[in-house]
Coordinates of C-alpha atoms in Angstrom, one line a residue:
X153 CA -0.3 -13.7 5.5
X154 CA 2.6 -11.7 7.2
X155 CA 2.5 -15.0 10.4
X156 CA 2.6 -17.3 7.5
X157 CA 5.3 -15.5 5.8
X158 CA 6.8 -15.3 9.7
X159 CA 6.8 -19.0 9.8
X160 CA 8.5 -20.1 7.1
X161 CA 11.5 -17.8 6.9
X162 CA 13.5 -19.3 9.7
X163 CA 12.8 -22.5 7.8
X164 CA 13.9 -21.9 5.0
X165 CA 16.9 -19.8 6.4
X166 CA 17.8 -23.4 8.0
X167 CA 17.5 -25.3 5.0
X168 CA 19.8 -23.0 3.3
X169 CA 22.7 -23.0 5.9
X170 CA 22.4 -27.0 6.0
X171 CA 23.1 -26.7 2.4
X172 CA 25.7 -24.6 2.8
X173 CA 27.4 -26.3 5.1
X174 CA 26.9 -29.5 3.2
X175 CA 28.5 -27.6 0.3
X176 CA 31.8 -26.3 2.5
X177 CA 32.2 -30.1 3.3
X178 CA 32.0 -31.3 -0.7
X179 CA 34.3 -28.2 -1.3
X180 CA 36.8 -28.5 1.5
X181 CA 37.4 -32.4 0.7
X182 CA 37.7 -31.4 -3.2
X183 CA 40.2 -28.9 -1.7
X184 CA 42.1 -32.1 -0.1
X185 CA 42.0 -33.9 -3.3
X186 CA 43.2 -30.9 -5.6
X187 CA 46.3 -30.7 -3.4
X188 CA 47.1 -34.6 -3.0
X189 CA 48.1 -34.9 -6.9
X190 CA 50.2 -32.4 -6.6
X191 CA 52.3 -34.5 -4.0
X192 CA 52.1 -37.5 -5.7
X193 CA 53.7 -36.3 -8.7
X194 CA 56.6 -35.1 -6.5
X195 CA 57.0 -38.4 -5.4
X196 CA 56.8 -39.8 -8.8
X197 CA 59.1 -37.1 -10.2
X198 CA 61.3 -38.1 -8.0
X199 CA 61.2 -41.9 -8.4
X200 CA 63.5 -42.5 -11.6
X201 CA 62.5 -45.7 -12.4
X202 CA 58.9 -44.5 -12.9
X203 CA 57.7 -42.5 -15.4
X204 CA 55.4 -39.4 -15.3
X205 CA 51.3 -40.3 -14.5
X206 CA 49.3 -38.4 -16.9
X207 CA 47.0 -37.3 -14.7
X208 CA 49.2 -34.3 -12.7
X209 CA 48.3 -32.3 -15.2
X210 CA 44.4 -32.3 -14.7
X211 CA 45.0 -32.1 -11.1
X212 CA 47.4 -29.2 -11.9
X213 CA 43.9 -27.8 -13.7
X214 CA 41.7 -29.1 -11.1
X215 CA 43.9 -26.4 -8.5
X216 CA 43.4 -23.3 -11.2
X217 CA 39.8 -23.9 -11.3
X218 CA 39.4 -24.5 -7.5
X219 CA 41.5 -21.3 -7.1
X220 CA 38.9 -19.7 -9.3
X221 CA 36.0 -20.8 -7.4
X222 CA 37.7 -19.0 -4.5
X223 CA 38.1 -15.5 -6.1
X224 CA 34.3 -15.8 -7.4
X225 CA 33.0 -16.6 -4.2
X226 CA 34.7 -13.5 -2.7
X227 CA 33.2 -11.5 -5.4
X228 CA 29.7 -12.7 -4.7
X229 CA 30.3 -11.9 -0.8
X230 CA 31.5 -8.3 -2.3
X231 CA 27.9 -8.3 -4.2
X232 CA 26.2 -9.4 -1.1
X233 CA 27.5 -7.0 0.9
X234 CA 26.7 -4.1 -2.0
X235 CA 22.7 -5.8 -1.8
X236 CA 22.7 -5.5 1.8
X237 CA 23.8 -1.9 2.0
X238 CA 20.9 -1.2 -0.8
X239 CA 18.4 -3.1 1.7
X240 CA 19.6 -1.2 4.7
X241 CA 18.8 2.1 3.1
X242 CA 15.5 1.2 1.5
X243 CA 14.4 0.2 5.1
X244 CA 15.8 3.6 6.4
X245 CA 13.6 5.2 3.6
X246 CA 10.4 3.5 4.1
X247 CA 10.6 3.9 8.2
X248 CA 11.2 8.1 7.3
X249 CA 7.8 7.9 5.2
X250 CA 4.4 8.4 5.9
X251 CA 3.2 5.5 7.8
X252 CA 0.4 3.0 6.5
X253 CA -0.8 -0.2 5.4
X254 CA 1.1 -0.2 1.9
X255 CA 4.6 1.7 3.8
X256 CA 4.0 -0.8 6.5
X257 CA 4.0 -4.4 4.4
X258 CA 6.7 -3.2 1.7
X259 CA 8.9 -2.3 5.3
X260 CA 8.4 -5.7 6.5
X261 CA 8.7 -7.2 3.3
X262 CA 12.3 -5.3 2.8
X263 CA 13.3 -6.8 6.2
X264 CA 12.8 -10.1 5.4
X265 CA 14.4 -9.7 2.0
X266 CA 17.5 -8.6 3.4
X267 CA 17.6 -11.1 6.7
X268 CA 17.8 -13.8 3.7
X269 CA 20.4 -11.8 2.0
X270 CA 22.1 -11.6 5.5
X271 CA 21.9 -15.6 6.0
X272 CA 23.0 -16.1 2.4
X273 CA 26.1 -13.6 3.2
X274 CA 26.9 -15.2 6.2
X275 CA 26.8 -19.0 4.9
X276 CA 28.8 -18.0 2.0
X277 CA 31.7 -16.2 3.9
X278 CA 31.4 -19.5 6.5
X279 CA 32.0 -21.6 3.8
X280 CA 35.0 -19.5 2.5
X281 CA 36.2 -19.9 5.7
X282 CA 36.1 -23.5 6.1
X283 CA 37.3 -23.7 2.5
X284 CA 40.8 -21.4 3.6
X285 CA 41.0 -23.6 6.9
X286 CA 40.6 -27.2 4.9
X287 CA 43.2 -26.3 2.2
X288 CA 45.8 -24.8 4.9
X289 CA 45.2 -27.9 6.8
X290 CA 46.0 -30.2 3.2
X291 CA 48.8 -27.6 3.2
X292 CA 50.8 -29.4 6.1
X293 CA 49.2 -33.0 5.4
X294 CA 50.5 -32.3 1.5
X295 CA 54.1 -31.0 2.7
X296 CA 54.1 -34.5 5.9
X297 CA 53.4 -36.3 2.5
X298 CA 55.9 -35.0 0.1
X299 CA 59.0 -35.6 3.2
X300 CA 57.5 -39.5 3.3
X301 CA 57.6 -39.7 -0.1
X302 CA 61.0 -38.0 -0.3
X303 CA 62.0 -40.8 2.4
X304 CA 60.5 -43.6 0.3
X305 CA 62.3 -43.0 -3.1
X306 CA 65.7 -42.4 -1.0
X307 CA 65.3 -46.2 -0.2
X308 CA 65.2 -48.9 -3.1
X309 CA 63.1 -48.4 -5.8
X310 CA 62.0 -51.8 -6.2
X311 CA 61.0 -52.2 -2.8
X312 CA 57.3 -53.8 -2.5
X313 CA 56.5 -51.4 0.2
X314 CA 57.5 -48.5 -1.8
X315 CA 55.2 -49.4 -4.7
X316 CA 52.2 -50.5 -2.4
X317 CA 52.8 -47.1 -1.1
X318 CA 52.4 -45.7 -4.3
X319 CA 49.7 -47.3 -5.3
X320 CA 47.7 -46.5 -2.9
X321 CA 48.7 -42.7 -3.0
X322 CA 47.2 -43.5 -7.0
X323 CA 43.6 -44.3 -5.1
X324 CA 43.9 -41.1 -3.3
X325 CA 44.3 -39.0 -6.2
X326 CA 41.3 -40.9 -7.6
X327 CA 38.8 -40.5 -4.7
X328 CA 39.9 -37.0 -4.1
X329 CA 39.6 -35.9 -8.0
X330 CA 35.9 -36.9 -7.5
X331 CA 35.5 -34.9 -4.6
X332 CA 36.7 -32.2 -7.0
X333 CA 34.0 -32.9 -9.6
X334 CA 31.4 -32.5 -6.1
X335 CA 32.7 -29.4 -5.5
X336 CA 32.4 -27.8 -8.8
X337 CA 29.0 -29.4 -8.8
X338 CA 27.8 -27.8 -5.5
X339 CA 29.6 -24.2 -6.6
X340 CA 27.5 -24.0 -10.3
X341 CA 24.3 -25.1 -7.4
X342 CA 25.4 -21.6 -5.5
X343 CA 25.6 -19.5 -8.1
X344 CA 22.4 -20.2 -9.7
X345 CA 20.6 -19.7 -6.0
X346 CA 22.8 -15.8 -6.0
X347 CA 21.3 -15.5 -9.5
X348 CA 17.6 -16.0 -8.3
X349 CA 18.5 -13.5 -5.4
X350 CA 19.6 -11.1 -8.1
X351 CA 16.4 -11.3 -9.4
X352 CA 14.3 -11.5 -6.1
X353 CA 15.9 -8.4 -5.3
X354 CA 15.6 -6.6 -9.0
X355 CA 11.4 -7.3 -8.4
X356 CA 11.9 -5.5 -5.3
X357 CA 13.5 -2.6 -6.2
X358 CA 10.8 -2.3 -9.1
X359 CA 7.5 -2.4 -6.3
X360 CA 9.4 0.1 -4.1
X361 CA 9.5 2.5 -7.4
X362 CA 6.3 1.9 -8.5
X363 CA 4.8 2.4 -5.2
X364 CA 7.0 5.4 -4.3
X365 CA 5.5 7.0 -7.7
X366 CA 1.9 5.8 -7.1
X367 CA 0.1 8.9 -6.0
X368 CA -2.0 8.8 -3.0
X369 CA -5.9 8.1 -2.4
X370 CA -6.0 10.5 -0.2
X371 CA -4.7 13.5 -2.4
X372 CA -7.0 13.1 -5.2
X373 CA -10.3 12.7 -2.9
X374 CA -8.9 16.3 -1.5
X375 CA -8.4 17.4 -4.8
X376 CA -11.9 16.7 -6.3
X377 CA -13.4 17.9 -3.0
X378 CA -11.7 21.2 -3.6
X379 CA -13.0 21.5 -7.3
X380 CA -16.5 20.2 -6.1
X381 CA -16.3 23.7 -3.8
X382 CA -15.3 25.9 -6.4
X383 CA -18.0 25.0 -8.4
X384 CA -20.1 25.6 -5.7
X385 CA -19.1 29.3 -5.4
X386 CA -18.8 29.7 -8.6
X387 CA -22.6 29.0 -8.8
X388 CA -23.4 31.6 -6.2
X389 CA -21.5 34.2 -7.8
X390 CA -23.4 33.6 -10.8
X391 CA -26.5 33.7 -9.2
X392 CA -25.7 36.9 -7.2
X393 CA -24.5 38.4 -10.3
X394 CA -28.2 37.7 -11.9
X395 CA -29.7 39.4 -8.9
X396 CA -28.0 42.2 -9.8
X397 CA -28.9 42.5 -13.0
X398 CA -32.8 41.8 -12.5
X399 CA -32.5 44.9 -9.8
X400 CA -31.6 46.8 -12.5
X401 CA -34.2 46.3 -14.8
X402 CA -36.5 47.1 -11.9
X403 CA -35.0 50.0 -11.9
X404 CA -35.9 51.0 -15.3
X405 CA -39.5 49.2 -15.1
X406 CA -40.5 51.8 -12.4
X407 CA -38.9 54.6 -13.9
X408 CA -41.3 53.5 -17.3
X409 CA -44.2 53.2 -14.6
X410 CA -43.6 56.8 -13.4
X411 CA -43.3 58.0 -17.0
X412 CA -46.9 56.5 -18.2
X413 CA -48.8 57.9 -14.7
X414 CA -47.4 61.6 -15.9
X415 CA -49.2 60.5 -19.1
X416 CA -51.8 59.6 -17.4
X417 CA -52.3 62.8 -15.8
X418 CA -51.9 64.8 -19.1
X419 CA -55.1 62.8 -20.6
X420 CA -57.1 64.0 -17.6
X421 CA -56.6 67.6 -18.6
X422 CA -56.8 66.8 -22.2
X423 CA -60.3 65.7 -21.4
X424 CA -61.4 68.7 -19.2
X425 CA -60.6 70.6 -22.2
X426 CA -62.6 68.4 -24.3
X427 CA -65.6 69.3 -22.2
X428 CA -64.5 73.1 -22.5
X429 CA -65.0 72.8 -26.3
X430 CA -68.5 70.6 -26.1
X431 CA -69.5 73.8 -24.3
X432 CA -68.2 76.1 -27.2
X433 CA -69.8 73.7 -29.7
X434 CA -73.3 74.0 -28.3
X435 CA -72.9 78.0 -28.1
X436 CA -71.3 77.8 -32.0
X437 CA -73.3 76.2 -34.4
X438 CA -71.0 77.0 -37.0
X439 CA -68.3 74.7 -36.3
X440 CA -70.7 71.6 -35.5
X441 CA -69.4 69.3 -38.3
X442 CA -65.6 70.6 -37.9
X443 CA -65.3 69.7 -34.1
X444 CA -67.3 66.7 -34.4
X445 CA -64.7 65.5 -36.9
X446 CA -61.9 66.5 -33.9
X447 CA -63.6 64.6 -31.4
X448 CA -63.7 61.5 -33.2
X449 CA -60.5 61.7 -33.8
X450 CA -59.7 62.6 -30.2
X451 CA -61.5 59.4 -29.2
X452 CA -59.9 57.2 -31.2
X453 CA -56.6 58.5 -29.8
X454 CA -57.8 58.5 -26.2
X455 CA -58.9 54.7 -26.8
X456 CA -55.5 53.8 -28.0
X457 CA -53.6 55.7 -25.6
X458 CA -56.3 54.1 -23.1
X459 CA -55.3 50.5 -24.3
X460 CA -51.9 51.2 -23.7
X461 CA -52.6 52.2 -19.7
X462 CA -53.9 48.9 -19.6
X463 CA -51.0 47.0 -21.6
X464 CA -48.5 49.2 -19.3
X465 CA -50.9 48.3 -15.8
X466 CA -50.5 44.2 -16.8
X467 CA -47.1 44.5 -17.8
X468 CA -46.0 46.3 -14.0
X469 CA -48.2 43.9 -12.3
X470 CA -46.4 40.5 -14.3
X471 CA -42.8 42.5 -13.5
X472 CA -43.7 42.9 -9.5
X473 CA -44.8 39.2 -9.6
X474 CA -41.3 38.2 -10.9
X475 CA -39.5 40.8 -8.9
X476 CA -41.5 38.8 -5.6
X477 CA -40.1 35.2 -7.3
X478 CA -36.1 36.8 -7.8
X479 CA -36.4 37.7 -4.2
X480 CA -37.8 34.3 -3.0
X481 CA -35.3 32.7 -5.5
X482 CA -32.2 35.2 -3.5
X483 CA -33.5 34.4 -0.2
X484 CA -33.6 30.2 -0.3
X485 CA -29.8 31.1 -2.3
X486 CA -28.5 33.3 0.1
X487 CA -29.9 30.7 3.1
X488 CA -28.3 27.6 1.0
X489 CA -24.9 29.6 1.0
X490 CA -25.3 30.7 4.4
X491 CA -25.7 26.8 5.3
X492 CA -23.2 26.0 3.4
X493 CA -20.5 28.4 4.8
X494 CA -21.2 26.9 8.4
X495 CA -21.1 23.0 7.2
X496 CA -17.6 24.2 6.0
X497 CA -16.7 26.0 9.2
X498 CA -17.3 22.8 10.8
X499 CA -14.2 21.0 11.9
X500 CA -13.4 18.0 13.7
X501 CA -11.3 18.7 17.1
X502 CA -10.6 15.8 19.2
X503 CA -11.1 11.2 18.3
X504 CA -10.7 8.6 20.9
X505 CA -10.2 5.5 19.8
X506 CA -11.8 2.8 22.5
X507 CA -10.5 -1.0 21.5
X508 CA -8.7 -3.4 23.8
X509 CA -4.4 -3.8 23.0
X510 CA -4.9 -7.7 22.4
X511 CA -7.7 -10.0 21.9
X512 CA -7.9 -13.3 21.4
X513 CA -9.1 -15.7 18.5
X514 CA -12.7 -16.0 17.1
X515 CA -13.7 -13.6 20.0
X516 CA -16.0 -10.8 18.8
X517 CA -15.3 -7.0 20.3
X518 CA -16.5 -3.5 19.7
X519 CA -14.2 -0.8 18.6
X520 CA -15.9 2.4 19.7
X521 CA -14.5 6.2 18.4
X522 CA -15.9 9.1 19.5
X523 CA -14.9 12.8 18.3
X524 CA -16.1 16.6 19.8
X525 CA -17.0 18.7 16.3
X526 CA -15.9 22.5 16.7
X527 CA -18.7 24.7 15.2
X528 CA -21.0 22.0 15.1
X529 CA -24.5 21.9 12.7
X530 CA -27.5 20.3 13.9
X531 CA -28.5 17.7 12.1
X532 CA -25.3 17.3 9.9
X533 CA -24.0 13.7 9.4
X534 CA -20.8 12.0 9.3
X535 CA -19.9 9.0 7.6
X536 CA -16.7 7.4 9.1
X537 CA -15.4 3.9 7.4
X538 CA -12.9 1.5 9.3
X539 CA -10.5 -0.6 6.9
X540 CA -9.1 -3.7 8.7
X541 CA -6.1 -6.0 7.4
X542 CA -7.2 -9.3 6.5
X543 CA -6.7 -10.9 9.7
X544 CA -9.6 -9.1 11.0
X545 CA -13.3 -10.1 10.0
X546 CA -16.0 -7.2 10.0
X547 CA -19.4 -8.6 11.5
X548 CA -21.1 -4.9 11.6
X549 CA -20.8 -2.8 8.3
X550 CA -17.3 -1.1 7.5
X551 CA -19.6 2.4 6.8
X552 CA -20.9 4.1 9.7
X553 CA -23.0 7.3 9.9
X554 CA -23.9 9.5 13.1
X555 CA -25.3 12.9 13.4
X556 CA -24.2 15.8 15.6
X557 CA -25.5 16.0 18.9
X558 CA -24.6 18.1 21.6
X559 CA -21.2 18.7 19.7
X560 CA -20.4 15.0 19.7
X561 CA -20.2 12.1 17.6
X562 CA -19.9 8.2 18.1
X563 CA -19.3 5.4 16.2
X564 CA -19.4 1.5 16.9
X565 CA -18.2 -1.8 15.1
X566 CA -17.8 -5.3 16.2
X567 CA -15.2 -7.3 14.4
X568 CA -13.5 -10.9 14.9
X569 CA -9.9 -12.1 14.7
X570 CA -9.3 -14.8 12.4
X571 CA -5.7 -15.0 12.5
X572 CA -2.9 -14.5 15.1
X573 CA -1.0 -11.0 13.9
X574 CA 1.1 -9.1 17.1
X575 CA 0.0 -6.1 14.9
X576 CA -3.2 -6.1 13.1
X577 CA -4.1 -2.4 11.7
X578 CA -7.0 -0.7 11.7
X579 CA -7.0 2.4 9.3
X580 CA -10.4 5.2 10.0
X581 CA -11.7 7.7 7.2
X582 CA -13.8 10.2 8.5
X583 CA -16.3 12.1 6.1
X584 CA -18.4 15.0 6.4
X585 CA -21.8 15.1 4.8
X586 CA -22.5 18.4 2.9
X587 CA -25.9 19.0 1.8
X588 CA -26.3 22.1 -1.4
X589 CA -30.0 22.3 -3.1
X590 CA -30.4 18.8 -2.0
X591 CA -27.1 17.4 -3.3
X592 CA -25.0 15.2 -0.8
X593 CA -21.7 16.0 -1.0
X594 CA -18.7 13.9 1.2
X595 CA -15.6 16.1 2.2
X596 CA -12.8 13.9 4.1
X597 CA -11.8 15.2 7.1
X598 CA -10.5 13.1 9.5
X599 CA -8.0 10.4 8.6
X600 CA -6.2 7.8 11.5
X601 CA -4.8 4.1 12.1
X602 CA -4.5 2.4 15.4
X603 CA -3.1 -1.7 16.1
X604 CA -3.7 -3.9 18.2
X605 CA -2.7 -7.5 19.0
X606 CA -4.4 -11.0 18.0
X607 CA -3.8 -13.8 20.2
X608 CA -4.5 -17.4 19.3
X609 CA -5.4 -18.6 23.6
X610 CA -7.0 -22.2 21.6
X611 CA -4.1 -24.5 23.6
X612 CA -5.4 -27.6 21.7
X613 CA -4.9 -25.8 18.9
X614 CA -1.4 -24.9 18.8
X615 CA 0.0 -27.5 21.1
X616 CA -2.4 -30.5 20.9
X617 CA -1.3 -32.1 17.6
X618 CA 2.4 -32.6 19.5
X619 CA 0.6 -33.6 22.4
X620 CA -0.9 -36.2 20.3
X621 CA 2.1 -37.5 18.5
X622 CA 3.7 -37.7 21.6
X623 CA 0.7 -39.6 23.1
X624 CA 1.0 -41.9 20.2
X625 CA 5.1 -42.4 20.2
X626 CA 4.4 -43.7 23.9
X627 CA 1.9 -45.9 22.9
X628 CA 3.7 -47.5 19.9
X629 CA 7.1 -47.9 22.2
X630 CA 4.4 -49.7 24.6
X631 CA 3.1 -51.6 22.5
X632 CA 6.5 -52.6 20.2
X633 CA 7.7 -53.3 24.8
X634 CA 4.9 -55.8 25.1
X635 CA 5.2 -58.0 22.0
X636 CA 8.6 -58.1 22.4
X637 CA 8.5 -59.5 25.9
X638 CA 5.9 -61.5 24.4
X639 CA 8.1 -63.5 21.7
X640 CA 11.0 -63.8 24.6
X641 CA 9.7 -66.5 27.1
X642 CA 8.1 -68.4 23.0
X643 CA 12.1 -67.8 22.3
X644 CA 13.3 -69.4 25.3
X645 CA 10.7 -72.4 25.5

């Protein structure tokens, strides 16, 4: 699009100085006929035997309103001037800017705004010129005219040569009072063409606004990276803070273990006691029924307490089972964070771009890019993307990955020109893969543009349709040569 656009500017900068020029001509002969009247009704002032023509006083008008046109084509070359200054400093802003695609075509698009203002400026103030240098010239032809006619009514008024004179000084007002109508004609055509620059220009100003408020791509990938990463930690934390916590109940599990083994203990003596009084009760009859009623009792108790060793042994060896899967569960955390603390140490250091500075036409080439990773992980992946302007055709996908090896990465893509552009762009995006309990996660960390030059080399192409014509011009003058020596000799027969 930007050759196309290339193209047609000097065209239609051509088409508009021809016009312009066409319009100073139009003007600068209305000039010529707004000052003729204005002599002849000196001469007929001056004649006494002729009375007033009605028509000085629209050329009297005719002057005002050609005066007027003057004073508002100045003031559109002030406003032209004004636009240009306003073009000259949006170009200065948009070449102090970051530079890329969008910068790039609103700066070219700013400079071919204001080379039309320019040519518009230029054929207007040319015209003015002309304008100035036709009516001083109609000046001295106007005052050469008034001393003739001064001379002519000195002599006799009814002399024939004095009123053929006249007459044809009529004509002249005529013819040159319809130049006049031209002129305005051609002025109301120039003003509506300002008017649509107005408006071309108004449409600018609103893109460079809305694009110098349109926040970038860039930014807000950065931005959700960043929150991506503090959820991340914030996870960790959590989890760390859990580990924590399940130590502590550990803590108080083994502290209940210790408590129930003393218990434990105290029910072994309780029973060696026990055996103490089965002793006593076979040497004393007497209390038979009364300890038999204790021992039963004792039993029951011992049974319970029995049952509860066994709750209390289940219950530590469920609580050392889960203790084993918190520290599995903190280990495969603490390696995930480990791993993920070195992907993010991970930076990139050094990219060569490999492409040739010009290629030509429908030719397919390999852009290679290669880049050294500082703190490299093996295994990690990188996902790089190249975004070509439209005179470029991708053949190999625009989304590349490559792992790490050896500290190095490289990437390859063939692409085509389709159109001639001295400066084609090529824009990289470089992403790191992050991998977190098997979730991929892209972090952009390497961003770049390069250019390089399409040439069209087809010679046929650009030059054989002339070549052609040509051919064909010579072949019709041949042609048009031989019949016409053909009819001569029939002509002189």
């Amino acid at each position: 699009m930007k050759a196309r656009t290339a193209l047609w500017v000097p065209v239609a900068v051509g088409l508009l100085l021809s016009a312009c020029s066409n319009q100073s001509t139009s003007t600068s002969d209305q000039s010529s006929s707004e000052e003729s009247p204005i002599d002849m009704e000196l001469s007929t002032q001056t004649a006494a035997s002729i009375q007033a023509n009605p028509a000085t006083t629209q050329s009297d008008s005719d002057i005002l309103r050609l005066n007027q046109a003057l004073a508002e084509n100045e003031a559109e070359l002030q406003r032209l001037a004004s636009l240009l200054d306003d073009k000259d400093s949006q170009i200065a802003q948009l070449q102090s800017s970051t530079s890329n695609a969008e910068v790039l075509l609103d700066l070219e698009s700013e400079k071919t705004q204001r080379d039309i203002l320019e040519a518009r400026y230029q054929a207007l103030q040319l015209e003015n010129n002309q304008l100035k240098d036709k009516i001083q010239q109609l000046s001295t032809e106007n005052t050469a005219l008034n001393e003739q006619l001064a001379q002519l009514a000195s002599e006799s008024s009814q002399s024939e040569q004095w009123q053929q004179n006249y007459l044809l000084a009529l004509d002249e007002k005529q013819s040159l009072q319809q130049q006049v109508s031209q002129l305005h004609q051609q002025n109301r055509i120039l003003a509506r063409e300002l008017a649509e620059a107005r408006e071309e220009h108004q449409l600018l100003r609103e893109q460079y606004n809305q694009l110098s408020n349109a926040p970038s791509e860039s930014n807000v990938l950065e931005q959700a990276q960043a929150k991506q990463i503090t959820s991340l930690q914030n996870s960790i934390a959590d989890y760390q803070a859990r580990i924590r916590r399940q130590e502590m109940a550990l803590k108080d599990y083994r502290s209940q273990v210790i408590a129930l083994e003393g218990a434990i203990d105290g029910h072994a003596d309780m029973e060696a006691r026990w055996l103490a009084m089965d002793q006593k009760l076979a040497t004393a009859q007497a209390n038979n029924a009364r300890l038999a009623q204790q021992l039963a009792s004792a039993q029951a108790s011992l049974n319970e307490k029995n049952q509860q060793v066994s709750d209390l042994n289940e219950a530590l060896v469920k609580l050392k089972n889960d203790l084993g899967v918190l520290e599995n569960d903190t280990i495969s955390l603490q390696a995930e964070s480990h791993s993920m603390d070195l992907q993010l140490a991970s930076s990139m250091q050094t990219v060569n771009w490999q492409l040739p500075n010009e290629m030509a036409l429908n030719d397919t080439f390999e852009i290679l890019v290669t880049a050294t990773v500082a703190q490299p992980v093996l295994g990690q992946s990188y996902e790089a993307e190249l975004i070509t302007d439209s005179e470029i055709q991708m053949i190999s996908n625009s989304k590349v990955k490559a792992n790490v090896e050896g500290g190095q990465l490289q990437w390859r893509w063939r692409v085509a020109g389709l159109n001639e552009n001295p400066e084609a762009e090529l824009n990289l995006l470089i992403r790191q893969q992050l991998s977190f309990k098997n979730q991929a996660i892209q972090r952009l960390v390497y961003q770049d543009s390069q250019s390089l030059a399409l040439i069209n080399t087809n010679l046929f192409e650009k030059y054989g349709y002339w070549a052609i014509a040509i051919l064909l011009g010579l072949l019709g003058g041949f042609l048009i040569g031989r019949i016409g020596k053909g009819k001569a000799p029939a002509q002189v027969s």
